[in-house]
Structures are given as structure tokens and as C-alpha cells.
Amino acid sequence: MIDEFLKEINKVIPLIKNNVIVDKIKEIKKSETILLNCLEYYQRTTLGLVMIVKNQEDLVSDVLKTAKSFNLDSYVVVDTGSSDKTVENLLELNFVRTEYLHWEENYGLMRNRAAEFSSMDWVLTLDSDEVFLTEPLDLKVLVSVLYIVLEKPFAINFEQHYNKSSKYGIPDRIYSRKTENFVGLVHEELRNKETKEAVMSIDTRIQIINKGSETKQVIKFDKEERYENLLFQMIEIEPDNPRWVAFLSNRAIEALIINGQYEKLICKHLFITNKYSKRIGNLKIHKYTKMLLEKYISYLILWKNYDKANELLKVGLLLYPNNMAFIFFKGMIQIESVKDLSKTYLIRDLKKYIESDKQTLCDSSYRDTSSLELIIAELNELAGKKKVAKKIITEINDDNLKYFWDQWNDNL
């Protein structure tokens, strides 16, 4: 039995991102006594799925059939008012218990109420549009080894991937039903029931795909506007919690920018003085610092404030040297700097000729002004005025000049 259990432990180790925790698990593998304790906990603890659903007739059956491969002890699905064939599809799955709740626009509250239908020690919470990408494994083994190693409250998060996006979220997806619950109207946070503090979250490489990020799903459930309004409410309810600002969508940020509120809000959660500073000592270090830095630097680049963006990037790369967003932003600013420098030189050098008499230029050069127009087209290309550049190029008849254009723009 121990040998089989060890094999299962070896399967989950590569899924844990924290190297310190991985090393601790490798150490307990050397102790038969601790291994037996871990196996005993595995045999007596329970893990069950709790899912909230509404009008997901096309997805819910596949989501549940996939989840069934992860060694769960129960499957509870709570319908919140479906008007399609969702419930009918659920009742066809003999391993699923279907319950019912009236929907309230409060995701944390609804998750907690749904969990009351479960008697399990641990809960796997999946959205009704989330499908596992990771190959099937025994999730209870993962819970058991972490329970023995950590000896304090924890939750396990998954990589939540989205349709047509290189980014992924890390929502908590496994938690202790007895000691933890969700707080928040949306993008809810797991907190300890006694201390009311956020629970330690263990990063894993377990992957799920959120099919609700597909355009038709976003439109169907009006997600953008609903989530935006709920996050704004959370900012009012917990004004000192950076989580709600960190999860603002681009659409919500644009609304705040228009009202002149965004920079003040983000600086409040990023800097000790509540004002922009390039000093690393003035930066507030917390769970959401990296996310807020990414959003603020993106905001500065959008408004072409490259000096401030560069200053913050230096701080960001010191704290998070492997962060791809910061590396991307740095490259992006360097490219824009090269473009700006090129535009400056082009405008300076071409000004004299642009203002000259075109006929005189033609008479002294034995050619028309197409070559200068080519440079002007490239200048517009650098400035992002692609339609203007294309119009100029279509009016050039010289094949040699068009060859230069194709070379510059990799059209060959």
C-alpha cells in the first residue's frame, strides 16, 4: 500500500511550484512513520466537488465528466435558476447530486451557501464553464501531503487559462470546508473563518480552461458590466484591500481614467506615501504588488509617460526579475524610444525638402518625388498612421522603391 501511495505522491510533486514545499515532501518520503501518517489522513479525509450552475446546458455535462476522473468522493451541483436544459442534463448524470438555490448577486455568499450542501472535509470548487486540461490524478493525495507538510490552513490554486489569452489566473480551487469560506461579491477571496485573514494559497501547475471567457459566454451572462459593478462595490466596502483594485478589468480602468480617479486609487495601494515614487523603499509589498505594478506600468505606457514607466520597471525587475510582463514592457518602451528617435531625425532632415519647391527638386535630380514620399510613408508607419502610409505607397509606381518598402516592413 505504501509503495502505491508513494507512486501517487511522485505524480503530484511536479505540480507544486513552491520548491521549499517540494523539498519538504521529498523529505517525508524518507520517513516511513510520516508516510504512514499521511496515508492514514488520506484514507480518512474526504474531498468533494461543489459547483454553482445556471443555464450551461452546452458545457455542464462535459465539465462534470472530466472532473469525475480526479478521485472525488462526491459531486454536488447547485442550480441557481436555469431556464434551459441544464437541470435535465444534470439529472441524467447518476453520480451527481443536484440541489437548488435562488441566485443573489454575491459570488462569495453563493459559494458558501452551495458548500453547505456538502459534508466533505475538503471542497473542490469549479465554475460550470471550467474544464480540466491537466491529465487525471488523485487530488486527495495532493491535499494529504500538503496537510502533513504545512500543518496550517491552506488552499490550493489552479492555473485558470482563458480563451485566446497568454495570461492565466490562479484562483483558489480546493479548500477546507470547516475552517475557510469565501468573501467578496466577485473575484472572491478565501479567508479563515476565525481570524478573517486571507488563507495561504499554494500555487500549482494544475490547469483548467475557462470556457466562460469565450465572447459568446461573456455576452450571454453580461460578465464585463456585472463584474465591474461588483468590484467597484468591493472597493467601497473594503477600501484598504488592494485585491479589488488588482482585479479591475481594462474596461473598469478606462472608466476610472476618464473620471480622473485611477492614478490616485492605484497609488494608494502601491506606495507608502500614496503618491508615485521611484524609490523601492516607498513601495508597499503585499500579495498584489506585482499585479498592481503591471497595471500601473501599462497605464503609464498607454499615456506615453515612458520616464515614469522606466523608473517603475527598474523597481519591478529588481523585485520580480523573471516577470515576463515587465520584460515585455521594457522591450516595448525601448522599441518606442527607437521609433521616437527615428521620427525626430526624419522630421528634422526631411523638413527642408518637404518645404522646398518640388519642381526644382525634380529638375535637379532627374526623378520625381516618389523617393521622398517613400520616406514620408515610413515616417507615418512609425507614427502608427498605417492607413496614411498605405495610401502613399499605393500611389508610388516605382518598383524599386516598393521593393525597399517591402524590405523595411518584411513583406517579401
PDB file of N, CA, C and O in Angstrom, residues 23-59:
ATOM      1  N   ASP A  23      10.649  20.286  -1.470  1.00  0.00           N
ATOM      2  CA  ASP A  23      11.754  19.683  -0.709  1.00  0.00           C
ATOM      3  C   ASP A  23      11.248  19.024   0.575  1.00  0.00           C
ATOM      4  O   ASP A  23      11.723  17.948   0.971  1.00  0.00           O
ATOM      5  N   LYS A  24      10.270  19.650   1.227  1.00  0.00           N
ATOM      6  CA  LYS A  24       9.702  19.065   2.443  1.00  0.00           C
ATOM      7  C   LYS A  24       8.988  17.749   2.149  1.00  0.00           C
ATOM      8  O   LYS A  24       9.070  16.793   2.927  1.00  0.00           O
ATOM      9  N   ILE A  25       8.290  17.718   1.020  1.00  0.00           N
ATOM     10  CA  ILE A  25       7.588  16.481   0.637  1.00  0.00           C
ATOM     11  C   ILE A  25       8.593  15.373   0.337  1.00  0.00           C
ATOM     12  O   ILE A  25       8.398  14.209   0.722  1.00  0.00           O
ATOM     13  N   LYS A  26       9.673  15.731  -0.311  1.00  0.00           N
ATOM     14  CA  LYS A  26      10.719  14.737  -0.602  1.00  0.00           C
ATOM     15  C   LYS A  26      11.329  14.188   0.677  1.00  0.00           C
ATOM     16  O   LYS A  26      11.727  13.017   0.754  1.00  0.00           O
ATOM     17  N   GLU A  27      11.407  15.043   1.702  1.00  0.00           N
ATOM     18  CA  GLU A  27      11.955  14.610   2.987  1.00  0.00           C
ATOM     19  C   GLU A  27      11.020  13.614   3.677  1.00  0.00           C
ATOM     20  O   GLU A  27      11.469  12.621   4.245  1.00  0.00           O
ATOM     21  N   ILE A  28       9.697  13.889   3.653  1.00  0.00           N
ATOM     22  CA  ILE A  28       8.776  12.973   4.348  1.00  0.00           C
ATOM     23  C   ILE A  28       8.720  11.613   3.659  1.00  0.00           C
ATOM     24  O   ILE A  28       8.357  10.615   4.282  1.00  0.00           O
ATOM     25  N   LYS A  29       9.099  11.590   2.373  1.00  0.00           N
ATOM     26  CA  LYS A  29       9.129  10.299   1.666  1.00  0.00           C
ATOM     27  C   LYS A  29      10.172   9.360   2.264  1.00  0.00           C
ATOM     28  O   LYS A  29      10.088   8.138   2.113  1.00  0.00           O
ATOM     29  N   LYS A  30      11.153   9.949   2.981  1.00  0.00           N
ATOM     30  CA  LYS A  30      12.226   9.143   3.560  1.00  0.00           C
ATOM     31  C   LYS A  30      11.832   8.550   4.915  1.00  0.00           C
ATOM     32  O   LYS A  30      12.528   7.687   5.451  1.00  0.00           O
ATOM     33  N   SER A  31      10.730   9.060   5.475  1.00  0.00           N
ATOM     34  CA  SER A  31      10.299   8.592   6.811  1.00  0.00           C
ATOM     35  C   SER A  31       9.045   7.730   6.690  1.00  0.00           C
ATOM     36  O   SER A  31       7.983   8.222   6.313  1.00  0.00           O
ATOM     37  N   GLU A  32       9.174   6.483   7.042  1.00  0.00           N
ATOM     38  CA  GLU A  32       8.032   5.582   6.954  1.00  0.00           C
ATOM     39  C   GLU A  32       6.926   5.987   7.921  1.00  0.00           C
ATOM     40  O   GLU A  32       5.727   5.890   7.602  1.00  0.00           O
ATOM     41  N   THR A  33       7.308   6.498   9.093  1.00  0.00           N
ATOM     42  CA  THR A  33       6.321   6.908  10.097  1.00  0.00           C
ATOM     43  C   THR A  33       5.455   8.051   9.575  1.00  0.00           C
ATOM     44  O   THR A  33       4.225   8.025   9.671  1.00  0.00           O
ATOM     45  N   ILE A  34       6.124   9.065   9.005  1.00  0.00           N
ATOM     46  CA  ILE A  34       5.383  10.228   8.483  1.00  0.00           C
ATOM     47  C   ILE A  34       4.545   9.811   7.279  1.00  0.00           C
ATOM     48  O   ILE A  34       3.414  10.259   7.110  1.00  0.00           O
ATOM     49  N   LEU A  35       5.101   8.937   6.466  1.00  0.00           N
ATOM     50  CA  LEU A  35       4.349   8.445   5.309  1.00  0.00           C
ATOM     51  C   LEU A  35       3.076   7.717   5.733  1.00  0.00           C
ATOM     52  O   LEU A  35       2.014   7.878   5.131  1.00  0.00           O
ATOM     53  N   LEU A  36       3.186   6.938   6.784  1.00  0.00           N
ATOM     54  CA  LEU A  36       2.009   6.221   7.288  1.00  0.00           C
ATOM     55  C   LEU A  36       0.963   7.199   7.818  1.00  0.00           C
ATOM     56  O   LEU A  36      -0.241   7.005   7.635  1.00  0.00           O
ATOM     57  N   ASN A  37       1.438   8.280   8.485  1.00  0.00           N
ATOM     58  CA  ASN A  37       0.516   9.320   8.957  1.00  0.00           C
ATOM     59  C   ASN A  37      -0.205   9.972   7.783  1.00  0.00           C
ATOM     60  O   ASN A  37      -1.408  10.245   7.841  1.00  0.00           O
ATOM     61  N   CYS A  38       0.553  10.196   6.740  1.00  0.00           N
ATOM     62  CA  CYS A  38      -0.002  10.827   5.541  1.00  0.00           C
ATOM     63  C   CYS A  38      -1.027   9.902   4.875  1.00  0.00           C
ATOM     64  O   CYS A  38      -2.108  10.341   4.472  1.00  0.00           O
ATOM     65  N   LEU A  39      -0.684   8.622   4.802  1.00  0.00           N
ATOM     66  CA  LEU A  39      -1.596   7.638   4.210  1.00  0.00           C
ATOM     67  C   LEU A  39      -2.870   7.506   5.047  1.00  0.00           C
ATOM     68  O   LEU A  39      -3.978   7.423   4.501  1.00  0.00           O
ATOM     69  N   GLU A  40      -2.696   7.517   6.362  1.00  0.00           N
ATOM     70  CA  GLU A  40      -3.853   7.416   7.253  1.00  0.00           C
ATOM     71  C   GLU A  40      -4.786   8.618   7.063  1.00  0.00           C
ATOM     72  O   GLU A  40      -6.012   8.473   7.006  1.00  0.00           O
ATOM     73  N   TYR A  41      -4.200   9.813   6.928  1.00  0.00           N
ATOM     74  CA  TYR A  41      -5.017  11.010   6.699  1.00  0.00           C
ATOM     75  C   TYR A  41      -5.724  10.912   5.349  1.00  0.00           C
ATOM     76  O   TYR A  41      -6.916  11.250   5.231  1.00  0.00           O
ATOM     77  N   TYR A  42      -4.999  10.426   4.352  1.00  0.00           N
ATOM     78  CA  TYR A  42      -5.571  10.261   3.010  1.00  0.00           C
ATOM     79  C   TYR A  42      -6.796   9.335   3.046  1.00  0.00           C
ATOM     80  O   TYR A  42      -7.806   9.596   2.388  1.00  0.00           O
ATOM     81  N   GLN A  43      -6.701   8.274   3.851  1.00  0.00           N
ATOM     82  CA  GLN A  43      -7.780   7.279   3.898  1.00  0.00           C
ATOM     83  C   GLN A  43      -9.025   7.783   4.634  1.00  0.00           C
ATOM     84  O   GLN A  43     -10.139   7.345   4.336  1.00  0.00           O
ATOM     85  N   ARG A  44      -8.834   8.717   5.566  1.00  0.00           N
ATOM     86  CA  ARG A  44      -9.999   9.157   6.347  1.00  0.00           C
ATOM     87  C   ARG A  44     -10.564  10.506   5.896  1.00  0.00           C
ATOM     88  O   ARG A  44     -11.707  10.831   6.217  1.00  0.00           O
ATOM     89  N   THR A  45      -9.793  11.285   5.154  1.00  0.00           N
ATOM     90  CA  THR A  45     -10.303  12.593   4.741  1.00  0.00           C
ATOM     91  C   THR A  45     -11.168  12.465   3.492  1.00  0.00           C
ATOM     92  O   THR A  45     -11.089  11.461   2.759  1.00  0.00           O
ATOM     93  N   THR A  46     -12.016  13.457   3.259  1.00  0.00           N
ATOM     94  CA  THR A  46     -12.911  13.424   2.097  1.00  0.00           C
ATOM     95  C   THR A  46     -12.778  14.707   1.283  1.00  0.00           C
ATOM     96  O   THR A  46     -12.518  15.783   1.822  1.00  0.00           O
ATOM     97  N   LEU A  47     -12.964  14.562  -0.022  1.00  0.00           N
ATOM     98  CA  LEU A  47     -12.859  15.692  -0.958  1.00  0.00           C
ATOM     99  C   LEU A  47     -13.995  15.594  -1.966  1.00  0.00           C
ATOM    100  O   LEU A  47     -14.159  14.563  -2.631  1.00  0.00           O
ATOM    101  N   GLY A  48     -14.786  16.640  -2.051  1.00  0.00           N
ATOM    102  CA  GLY A  48     -15.908  16.603  -2.977  1.00  0.00           C
ATOM    103  C   GLY A  48     -16.052  17.875  -3.792  1.00  0.00           C
ATOM    104  O   GLY A  48     -15.627  18.959  -3.375  1.00  0.00           O
ATOM    105  N   LEU A  49     -16.644  17.729  -4.951  1.00  0.00           N
ATOM    106  CA  LEU A  49     -16.901  18.871  -5.835  1.00  0.00           C
ATOM    107  C   LEU A  49     -18.169  19.604  -5.403  1.00  0.00           C
ATOM    108  O   LEU A  49     -19.173  18.985  -5.071  1.00  0.00           O
ATOM    109  N   VAL A  50     -18.098  20.932  -5.403  1.00  0.00           N
ATOM    110  CA  VAL A  50     -19.287  21.769  -5.241  1.00  0.00           C
ATOM    111  C   VAL A  50     -19.269  22.790  -6.379  1.00  0.00           C
ATOM    112  O   VAL A  50     -18.306  23.550  -6.521  1.00  0.00           O
ATOM    113  N   MET A  51     -20.313  22.793  -7.169  1.00  0.00           N
ATOM    114  CA  MET A  51     -20.367  23.656  -8.350  1.00  0.00           C
ATOM    115  C   MET A  51     -21.696  24.414  -8.396  1.00  0.00           C
ATOM    116  O   MET A  51     -22.752  23.841  -8.123  1.00  0.00           O
ATOM    117  N   ILE A  52     -21.616  25.695  -8.728  1.00  0.00           N
ATOM    118  CA  ILE A  52     -22.813  26.509  -8.949  1.00  0.00           C
ATOM    119  C   ILE A  52     -23.041  26.593 -10.454  1.00  0.00           C
ATOM    120  O   ILE A  52     -22.088  26.769 -11.225  1.00  0.00           O
ATOM    121  N   VAL A  53     -24.303  26.498 -10.860  1.00  0.00           N
ATOM    122  CA  VAL A  53     -24.569  26.489 -12.301  1.00  0.00           C
ATOM    123  C   VAL A  53     -25.854  27.249 -12.614  1.00  0.00           C
ATOM    124  O   VAL A  53     -26.794  27.284 -11.808  1.00  0.00           O
ATOM    125  N   LYS A  54     -25.865  27.861 -13.797  1.00  0.00           N
ATOM    126  CA  LYS A  54     -27.092  28.460 -14.329  1.00  0.00           C
ATOM    127  C   LYS A  54     -26.981  28.526 -15.851  1.00  0.00           C
ATOM    128  O   LYS A  54     -26.025  29.083 -16.392  1.00  0.00           O
ATOM    129  N   ASN A  55     -27.935  27.925 -16.529  1.00  0.00           N
ATOM    130  CA  ASN A  55     -28.024  27.984 -17.996  1.00  0.00           C
ATOM    131  C   ASN A  55     -26.715  27.611 -18.698  1.00  0.00           C
ATOM    132  O   ASN A  55     -26.173  28.367 -19.498  1.00  0.00           O
ATOM    133  N   GLN A  56     -26.205  26.428 -18.375  1.00  0.00           N
ATOM    134  CA  GLN A  56     -24.988  25.928 -19.015  1.00  0.00           C
ATOM    135  C   GLN A  56     -25.241  24.559 -19.629  1.00  0.00           C
ATOM    136  O   GLN A  56     -24.454  23.618 -19.452  1.00  0.00           O
ATOM    137  N   GLU A  57     -26.328  24.416 -20.359  1.00  0.00           N
ATOM    138  CA  GLU A  57     -26.691  23.116 -20.930  1.00  0.00           C
ATOM    139  C   GLU A  57     -25.623  22.567 -21.880  1.00  0.00           C
ATOM    140  O   GLU A  57     -25.480  21.353 -22.015  1.00  0.00           O
ATOM    141  N   ASP A  58     -24.881  23.449 -22.535  1.00  0.00           N
ATOM    142  CA  ASP A  58     -23.882  23.004 -23.516  1.00  0.00           C
ATOM    143  C   ASP A  58     -22.570  22.555 -22.882  1.00  0.00           C
ATOM    144  O   ASP A  58     -21.786  21.843 -23.515  1.00  0.00           O
ATOM    145  N   LEU A  59     -22.311  22.985 -21.639  1.00  0.00           N
ATOM    146  CA  LEU A  59     -20.997  22.747 -21.048  1.00  0.00           C
ATOM    147  C   LEU A  59     -21.005  21.841 -19.822  1.00  0.00           C
ATOM    148  O   LEU A  59     -20.051  21.095 -19.594  1.00  0.00           O
TER     149      LEU A  59
END
